[in-house]
Amino acid sequence: MTFTNLCVLGLGYIGLPTASTFATHGMHVVGVDVNPRVVETLQNGGLHIHEPGLRTLVQAALKSGNLSISTEPEEAEAFIIAVPTPFKEGKRADLSYVISASEAIAPYLREGNLVVLESTSPPRTTMDVVAPILERSGLKAGDDFHLAYSPERVLPGQILRELIDNARVIGGIDRASSEAGRDLYATFVRGEIICTTATTAEMVKLMENTYRDVNIAIANEFSRLAARFGVDVWEAIELANRHPRVDILRPGPGVGGHCISVDPWFLVEAAPDLTPLIATSRQVNDDQPQVVVDLLQEALGGLDGKRIAVLGLAYKPDVDDLRESPAVEIACRLAERGAEVIAYEPYKLDAEFPGISMAQSLDAALGGADGLALLVAHTPLRNLAPEEVAAKTKARIAVDAVNGWDPVAWEQAGFRLTRLGVGI
Ligand code: SAJ
């Protein structure tokens, strides 16, 4: 099939780059978002999210005349649903955005169209939730229109490159739907495009993120064991990883972001009787912020009244995304325990959290601190020179939760450095 026009529903971290990339590859694209503020911002040449290179891409797409932004869908040959699937109370998938996007498409659906769901969803969502809603149009999925699931797999911070280069899985509800999806994404995808069934594609996405979560959980558990047995987990992992079939990930303050800390629950919800490992791993990672809080409490000899410079709040290094961030969780828990928290997040100076003061510069965070907590391995924070830091603060106690600082150099500069996963 050939496609000349497309409607993308949801203009967030996935939908906006996807819509813009299609547009810069010659497709006529209507980008739709239900949030009028997002639409207005984009129409006025602004951007509501941060991702390297995205501003230039969106501007190029708008300037080409191929991308227009609206609050309402239009008739199109293909529709992509790229809306969020957060979780609600009880760690259950909240499909309300997927449902309302499907309902919004139904009146515009015509014979021969293709609809692709990209939002991470519990197994069978495409077949059991999206298809019946679209069929309210009077058209039958498979017979009259094509329907597929194609997971986004891009890494925040590298979205624009990975969107094009990563392999793409297209899961159709039938063969013709898979092939239609393959033809659509072939517009710009340079990675391999592999066709499968819709439910397999949904599982693939959930398995990828769950696999990573479980592997981070074992790394975090190893860090707890190492601390107990007087071992340096970072050294132990490096040595273990020299085994040709071992590749242990990094322990840290926990697992954040809106994907890996959420998606495994979709499998647990769908089949609680089959997922004890997945559920336990989630719990291990969710408990990790408390491990860091306890480490700080021990290092500082208590938290009450202590002024702590929290360095980094993002969910991972070198991004400005604070969603589900373990560093934020730690900062809030420290404040709840009576510490005076002054946080410095170099990529988002204007963040706001109750009980936490945001420093507008590194110096403002360091001045007057009793202790330092490195919670995110942002490049500028990892590269701090300990002797320069020592000159800016009276604090001589530092906790490194991400193995970002060289213990010898920091100790030579006069700090007592406590590292996550390192026993004494
Ligand atoms: N983390 C660790 N230790 C590690 C690696 C990561 O503690 O060794 C932590 C990070 O600090 C962060 C969290 O895990 O808090 C998740 O970070 P990440 O870089 O592993 O993944 P995300 O959430 O940014 O993106 C993931 C990616 N999935 C996989 O790598 C399997 C990405 O490809 C997906 O597209 C994305 O989820 C998504 O949208 O689902």
Coordinates of C-alpha atoms and ligand atoms in Angstrom, one line a residue:
M1 CA 0.0 0.0 0.0
T2 CA 1.1 3.6 -0.4
F3 CA 0.1 6.3 2.0
T4 CA 0.1 10.0 1.4
N5 CA -1.7 11.3 4.5
L6 CA -1.9 10.3 8.1
C7 CA -3.5 11.4 11.4
V8 CA -1.5 11.0 14.6
L9 CA -3.4 11.1 17.9
G10 CA -1.3 12.2 20.9
L11 CA 1.5 14.7 20.5
G12 CA 3.7 13.7 23.4
Y13 CA 7.2 12.2 23.5
I14 CA 6.3 9.6 20.9
G15 CA 3.5 11.1 18.8
L16 CA 5.1 14.4 18.1
P17 CA 8.5 13.0 16.9
T18 CA 6.6 10.4 14.9
A19 CA 4.2 12.9 13.2
S20 CA 7.1 15.3 12.5
T21 CA 9.3 12.5 11.0
F22 CA 6.5 11.3 8.7
A23 CA 5.9 15.0 7.6
T24 CA 9.6 15.6 6.8
H25 CA 9.5 12.4 4.7
G26 CA 6.8 13.8 2.5
M27 CA 3.6 12.6 4.2
H28 CA 0.7 15.0 4.9
V29 CA 0.2 14.7 8.6
V30 CA -2.4 16.1 11.0
G31 CA -1.1 15.9 14.6
V32 CA -4.0 15.8 17.1
D33 CA -3.9 16.5 20.8
V34 CA -6.9 16.8 23.1
N35 CA -5.0 19.4 25.2
P36 CA -5.7 22.8 23.7
R37 CA -2.6 24.2 25.4
V38 CA -0.3 21.7 23.7
V39 CA -2.0 22.5 20.3
E40 CA -1.7 26.3 20.9
T41 CA 2.0 26.0 21.9
L42 CA 2.8 24.0 18.8
Q43 CA 0.8 26.2 16.5
N44 CA 2.7 29.2 17.8
G45 CA 6.1 27.5 17.1
G46 CA 6.7 26.5 20.7
L47 CA 7.4 23.1 22.2
H48 CA 6.0 21.5 25.3
I49 CA 8.5 18.7 25.7
H50 CA 12.3 18.5 25.7
E51 CA 14.1 16.1 23.5
P52 CA 17.4 16.7 21.7
G53 CA 16.8 17.8 18.1
L54 CA 13.0 17.8 18.4
R55 CA 12.6 21.6 18.1
T56 CA 14.5 21.7 14.8
L57 CA 12.5 18.6 13.5
V58 CA 9.1 20.1 14.4
Q59 CA 10.0 23.4 12.9
A60 CA 11.1 21.8 9.7
A61 CA 7.9 19.7 9.6
L62 CA 5.7 22.7 10.1
K63 CA 7.6 24.8 7.7
S64 CA 7.3 22.2 5.0
G65 CA 3.5 22.6 5.2
N66 CA 3.2 18.8 5.6
L67 CA 2.4 19.0 9.4
S68 CA -0.6 20.7 10.8
I69 CA -1.8 20.6 14.4
S70 CA -5.4 20.3 15.6
T71 CA -7.6 19.3 18.5
E72 CA -9.8 17.1 16.2
P73 CA -8.9 14.2 13.9
E74 CA -9.6 14.4 10.2
E75 CA -10.2 11.8 7.5
A76 CA -6.9 10.1 6.6
E77 CA -5.6 7.0 5.0
A78 CA -3.9 6.0 8.2
F79 CA -4.2 6.8 11.9
I80 CA -1.6 6.3 14.6
I81 CA -2.6 6.2 18.3
A82 CA 0.3 7.4 20.5
V83 CA -1.4 8.4 23.7
P84 CA -0.2 7.6 27.3
T85 CA -1.2 4.5 29.1
P86 CA -0.4 5.4 32.7
F87 CA -1.5 3.2 35.6
K88 CA -4.3 3.9 38.0
E89 CA -5.0 2.8 41.6
G90 CA -4.0 -0.8 42.2
K91 CA -1.3 -0.7 39.5
R92 CA -3.9 -1.3 36.8
A93 CA -3.4 0.0 33.3
D94 CA -5.4 3.1 32.6
L95 CA -6.7 2.6 29.0
S96 CA -9.0 5.7 29.1
Y97 CA -6.7 7.6 26.6
V98 CA -6.5 4.7 24.2
I99 CA -10.3 4.3 24.4
S100 CA -11.1 8.0 23.8
A101 CA -8.6 8.1 20.9
S102 CA -10.2 5.1 19.3
E103 CA -13.6 6.7 19.8
A104 CA -12.3 9.9 18.2
I105 CA -11.1 8.0 15.1
A106 CA -14.3 5.9 14.6
P107 CA -16.4 8.7 12.9
Y108 CA -13.5 9.4 10.4
L109 CA -12.7 5.8 9.6
R110 CA -13.3 4.8 5.9
E111 CA -12.9 1.6 4.0
G112 CA -9.3 0.6 3.3
N113 CA -7.9 2.8 6.2
L114 CA -5.1 1.6 8.5
V115 CA -5.2 2.2 12.3
V116 CA -2.0 1.5 14.3
L117 CA -1.9 1.5 18.1
E118 CA 1.6 2.4 19.5
S119 CA 0.7 3.0 23.1
T120 CA 2.2 0.4 25.5
S121 CA -0.9 -1.7 26.4
P122 CA -1.8 -5.0 28.2
P123 CA -1.9 -8.1 26.0
R124 CA -5.0 -8.3 23.7
T125 CA -5.8 -4.5 23.9
T126 CA -5.7 -4.1 20.1
M127 CA -8.1 -7.1 19.5
D128 CA -10.4 -6.7 22.6
V129 CA -10.5 -3.0 23.2
V130 CA -9.5 -1.0 20.1
A131 CA -11.2 -3.2 17.4
P132 CA -14.7 -3.2 18.9
I133 CA -14.6 0.6 19.4
L134 CA -13.5 1.2 15.8
E135 CA -16.2 -1.2 14.6
R136 CA -18.8 1.1 15.9
S137 CA -18.2 2.9 12.6
G138 CA -20.1 0.0 10.9
L139 CA -16.8 -1.2 9.3
K140 CA -15.3 -4.6 10.3
A141 CA -11.7 -4.8 11.4
G142 CA -9.7 -6.9 8.9
D143 CA -12.5 -7.1 6.3
D144 CA -13.0 -3.3 5.8
F145 CA -10.0 -1.7 7.5
H146 CA -6.6 -2.7 8.6
L147 CA -5.6 -2.7 12.3
A148 CA -2.2 -3.2 13.9
Y149 CA -0.1 -2.8 17.0
S150 CA 3.4 -1.4 16.7
P151 CA 5.3 -0.7 19.9
E152 CA 7.5 2.4 20.2
R153 CA 10.9 1.4 21.5
V154 CA 12.8 4.6 21.4
L155 CA 15.1 5.7 24.3
P156 CA 14.4 9.2 25.7
G157 CA 17.4 11.3 24.9
Q158 CA 17.9 9.5 21.6
I159 CA 14.3 9.4 20.2
L160 CA 14.9 11.0 16.8
R161 CA 17.7 8.6 15.9
E162 CA 16.2 5.5 17.4
L163 CA 12.8 6.2 15.7
I164 CA 14.5 5.8 12.3
D165 CA 17.2 3.2 13.1
N166 CA 15.6 0.8 15.5
A167 CA 14.0 -2.4 14.3
R168 CA 10.2 -2.0 14.2
V169 CA 7.7 -4.8 15.0
I170 CA 4.3 -4.5 13.3
G171 CA 1.6 -6.8 14.7
G172 CA -1.5 -6.9 12.5
I173 CA -4.8 -8.4 13.4
D174 CA -4.3 -10.2 10.1
R175 CA -1.6 -10.5 7.4
A176 CA -2.9 -7.7 5.3
S177 CA -2.9 -5.3 8.3
S178 CA 0.7 -6.2 9.1
E179 CA 1.7 -5.5 5.6
A180 CA -0.2 -2.2 5.5
G181 CA 1.6 -1.2 8.7
R182 CA 5.0 -2.3 7.3
D183 CA 4.3 -0.1 4.2
L184 CA 3.4 2.9 6.3
Y185 CA 6.5 2.8 8.6
A186 CA 8.8 2.0 5.6
T187 CA 8.3 5.7 4.8
F188 CA 11.2 6.5 7.2
V189 CA 12.3 3.4 9.2
R190 CA 15.8 2.2 8.2
G191 CA 15.9 -0.6 10.8
E192 CA 14.4 -4.0 10.0
I193 CA 10.5 -4.1 9.9
I194 CA 9.2 -7.4 11.2
C195 CA 5.6 -8.5 10.9
T196 CA 3.8 -10.6 13.5
T197 CA 0.4 -10.7 15.2
A198 CA -1.0 -7.9 17.2
T199 CA -0.9 -9.7 20.5
T200 CA 2.6 -10.9 20.0
A201 CA 3.7 -7.3 19.3
E202 CA 2.0 -6.2 22.5
M203 CA 3.8 -8.9 24.5
V204 CA 7.2 -8.0 22.8
K205 CA 7.0 -4.5 24.1
L206 CA 6.1 -5.5 27.6
M207 CA 8.7 -8.2 27.7
E208 CA 11.4 -5.8 26.7
N209 CA 10.8 -3.4 29.5
T210 CA 10.1 -6.1 32.0
Y211 CA 13.3 -7.9 31.1
R212 CA 15.2 -4.7 31.8
D213 CA 13.3 -4.1 35.1
V214 CA 14.0 -7.6 36.4
N215 CA 17.7 -7.2 35.4
I216 CA 18.0 -3.9 37.2
A217 CA 16.3 -5.5 40.3
I218 CA 18.9 -8.2 40.5
A219 CA 21.7 -5.5 40.2
N220 CA 20.0 -3.7 43.1
E221 CA 19.8 -6.8 45.1
F222 CA 23.4 -7.6 44.5
S223 CA 24.3 -4.0 45.7
R224 CA 22.5 -4.8 49.0
L225 CA 24.3 -8.1 49.4
A226 CA 27.7 -6.5 48.6
A227 CA 27.1 -3.8 51.2
R228 CA 26.3 -6.4 53.8
F229 CA 29.4 -8.6 53.0
G230 CA 31.9 -5.8 52.8
V231 CA 32.2 -6.0 49.0
D232 CA 32.3 -3.2 46.4
V233 CA 29.4 -4.1 44.1
W234 CA 30.8 -2.0 41.2
E235 CA 34.0 -3.9 41.2
A236 CA 32.2 -7.2 41.6
I237 CA 29.9 -6.4 38.6
E238 CA 32.8 -5.4 36.5
L239 CA 34.5 -8.7 37.2
A240 CA 31.4 -10.8 36.8
N241 CA 30.7 -9.1 33.4
R242 CA 33.9 -10.4 32.1
H243 CA 32.2 -13.8 31.9
P244 CA 31.1 -14.2 28.3
R245 CA 27.5 -14.9 29.1
V246 CA 27.0 -12.4 32.0
D247 CA 25.9 -8.8 31.6
I248 CA 24.7 -7.3 34.9
L249 CA 23.2 -3.9 34.8
R250 CA 23.8 -1.0 37.2
P251 CA 22.4 -0.7 40.7
G252 CA 21.1 2.7 41.5
P253 CA 18.5 4.7 43.4
G254 CA 15.6 2.9 41.7
V255 CA 13.8 2.6 38.4
G256 CA 12.1 5.7 37.2
G257 CA 10.5 7.1 34.0
H258 CA 7.0 6.4 32.7
C259 CA 7.9 3.1 31.0
I260 CA 10.0 0.5 32.9
S261 CA 8.5 1.4 36.3
V262 CA 5.0 1.0 34.9
D263 CA 4.9 -1.5 32.0
P264 CA 5.7 -4.7 34.0
W265 CA 2.6 -4.1 36.1
F266 CA 0.5 -4.6 32.9
L267 CA 1.7 -8.2 32.8
V268 CA 1.1 -8.7 36.6
E269 CA -2.4 -7.3 36.2
A270 CA -3.2 -9.5 33.2
A271 CA -1.9 -12.7 34.9
P272 CA -1.1 -12.3 38.6
D273 CA -0.9 -16.0 39.1
L274 CA 1.9 -16.3 36.5
T275 CA 4.1 -13.3 37.4
P276 CA 5.7 -13.7 40.9
L277 CA 9.2 -12.8 39.6
I278 CA 8.0 -9.7 37.8
A279 CA 6.0 -8.5 40.7
T280 CA 8.9 -9.1 43.2
S281 CA 11.4 -7.3 40.9
R282 CA 9.1 -4.3 40.7
Q283 CA 8.9 -4.3 44.5
V284 CA 12.7 -4.6 44.8
N285 CA 13.2 -1.5 42.5
D286 CA 10.4 0.4 44.2
D287 CA 12.2 -0.2 47.6
Q288 CA 15.5 1.1 46.3
P289 CA 14.9 4.8 47.1
Q290 CA 14.5 3.9 50.8
V291 CA 17.9 2.1 50.7
V292 CA 19.4 5.4 49.6
V293 CA 17.5 7.4 52.3
D294 CA 18.8 4.9 54.9
L295 CA 22.3 5.3 53.5
L296 CA 22.1 9.1 53.9
Q297 CA 20.7 8.8 57.4
E298 CA 23.6 6.6 58.4
A299 CA 26.3 8.7 56.7
L300 CA 24.9 11.9 58.3
G301 CA 24.2 10.4 61.7
G302 CA 20.5 11.3 61.4
L303 CA 18.4 13.4 59.0
D304 CA 16.5 15.8 61.2
G305 CA 17.7 19.4 60.7
K306 CA 20.4 18.4 58.3
R307 CA 20.8 20.5 55.2
I308 CA 21.3 18.1 52.3
A309 CA 22.3 19.2 48.8
V310 CA 20.5 16.8 46.5
L311 CA 22.4 16.7 43.1
G312 CA 20.1 15.5 40.3
L313 CA 16.4 14.9 40.3
A314 CA 15.8 13.5 36.8
Y315 CA 14.8 9.8 36.3
K316 CA 18.1 9.0 34.6
P317 CA 21.3 10.7 33.4
D318 CA 21.3 13.6 31.0
V319 CA 17.5 14.0 30.5
D320 CA 15.2 16.6 32.0
D321 CA 12.3 14.2 32.6
L322 CA 11.3 13.9 36.3
R323 CA 8.4 11.5 35.9
E324 CA 8.4 8.6 38.4
S325 CA 11.9 9.7 39.3
P326 CA 13.5 7.8 42.2
A327 CA 15.7 10.9 42.9
V328 CA 12.5 13.0 43.5
E329 CA 11.2 10.2 45.7
I330 CA 14.4 10.3 47.8
A331 CA 14.4 14.1 48.1
C332 CA 10.7 14.0 49.3
R333 CA 11.4 11.3 51.8
L334 CA 14.4 13.2 53.2
A335 CA 12.3 16.3 53.6
E336 CA 9.6 14.2 55.4
R337 CA 12.2 12.9 57.8
G338 CA 13.0 16.5 58.8
A339 CA 16.0 17.2 56.5
E340 CA 16.3 20.6 54.8
V341 CA 16.5 19.6 51.1
I342 CA 18.1 21.9 48.6
A343 CA 18.0 20.2 45.2
Y344 CA 20.0 21.1 42.1
E345 CA 18.7 19.7 38.8
P346 CA 20.9 21.2 36.1
Y347 CA 18.4 20.3 33.3
K348 CA 15.3 21.6 35.1
L349 CA 16.0 24.4 37.4
D350 CA 12.3 25.4 37.7
A351 CA 11.0 22.0 39.1
E352 CA 8.7 22.3 42.0
F353 CA 8.1 19.8 44.8
P354 CA 6.5 20.4 48.2
G355 CA 9.1 20.8 51.0
I356 CA 12.1 21.0 48.6
S357 CA 13.9 24.2 47.7
M358 CA 15.3 24.3 44.2
A359 CA 18.8 25.8 43.9
Q360 CA 19.3 27.9 40.8
S361 CA 23.0 27.1 40.7
L362 CA 25.3 24.5 41.9
D363 CA 26.9 27.0 44.3
A364 CA 23.5 27.8 45.8
A365 CA 23.0 24.1 46.5
L366 CA 26.4 23.5 48.0
G367 CA 26.6 26.6 50.2
G368 CA 25.6 25.8 53.8
A369 CA 25.0 22.1 53.1
D370 CA 25.8 19.5 55.8
G371 CA 25.9 16.7 53.2
L372 CA 25.9 16.0 49.5
A373 CA 23.8 13.3 47.7
L374 CA 24.6 12.5 44.1
L375 CA 21.4 10.9 42.9
V376 CA 21.7 11.1 39.1
A377 CA 24.9 10.6 37.0
H378 CA 24.3 13.7 34.9
T379 CA 27.6 14.4 33.0
P380 CA 28.1 17.8 34.6
L381 CA 27.6 16.3 38.1
R382 CA 29.8 13.3 37.5
N383 CA 32.5 15.6 36.2
L384 CA 32.6 17.8 39.3
A385 CA 36.1 18.3 40.6
P386 CA 36.1 17.4 44.3
E387 CA 38.6 20.0 45.3
E388 CA 36.4 22.7 43.7
V389 CA 33.4 21.4 45.4
A390 CA 35.3 21.3 48.8
A391 CA 36.0 25.0 48.3
K392 CA 32.3 25.8 47.9
T393 CA 30.8 23.9 50.9
K394 CA 31.5 23.1 54.5
A395 CA 30.0 19.7 53.9
R396 CA 32.5 16.8 54.1
I397 CA 30.0 14.0 53.9
A398 CA 28.9 12.8 50.5
V399 CA 26.8 9.9 49.4
D400 CA 27.1 8.6 45.8
A401 CA 24.1 6.5 44.8
V402 CA 25.2 6.1 41.1
N403 CA 28.9 5.4 41.2
G404 CA 29.5 8.7 39.6
W405 CA 32.5 9.9 41.7
D406 CA 36.0 8.5 42.0
P407 CA 36.3 7.6 45.7
V408 CA 40.0 8.1 45.9
A409 CA 39.8 11.7 44.4
W410 CA 36.9 12.7 46.7
E411 CA 38.6 11.3 49.8
Q412 CA 41.8 13.1 48.9
A413 CA 39.8 16.3 48.7
G414 CA 38.6 15.7 52.3
F415 CA 35.2 14.1 51.8
R416 CA 34.0 11.0 53.6
L417 CA 32.3 9.3 50.6
T418 CA 29.7 6.6 51.1
R419 CA 28.8 4.7 47.9
L420 CA 25.7 2.7 47.2
G421 CA 26.5 -1.0 47.2
V422 CA 29.9 -0.7 48.9
G423 CA 30.4 -2.4 52.3
I424 CA 33.0 -1.3 54.8
Ligands
SAJ1 N1 18.5 2.1 35.3 C1 19.2 1.5 36.3 N2 20.3 0.7 36.0 C2 20.6 0.4 34.7 C3 19.8 1.0 33.7 C4 18.7 1.8 34.0 O1 18.9 1.7 37.5 O2 21.5 -0.3 34.5 C5 17.3 3.0 35.6 C6 17.5 4.4 35.0 O3 18.3 5.2 35.9 C7 16.0 4.8 35.0 C8 15.3 3.5 34.6 O4 16.2 2.5 35.0 O5 15.6 5.3 36.2 C9 14.9 3.3 33.2 O6 15.9 3.8 32.3 P1 16.3 3.1 30.9 O7 17.3 3.9 30.3 O8 16.6 1.7 31.2 O9 15.0 3.1 30.1 P2 13.8 4.2 29.7 O10 12.7 4.1 30.6 O11 14.4 5.6 29.5 O12 13.4 3.7 28.2 C10 13.0 2.3 28.1 C11 13.7 1.6 27.0 N3 13.5 0.2 27.1 C12 14.5 -0.7 27.1 O13 15.7 -0.4 27.1 C13 14.1 -2.2 27.1 C14 13.3 2.2 25.7 O14 13.9 1.4 24.6 C15 11.7 2.1 25.6 O15 11.3 2.7 24.3 C16 11.2 3.0 26.7 O16 11.6 2.3 27.9 C17 9.7 3.0 26.5 O17 9.1 4.0 26.0 O18 9.0 2.0 26.8

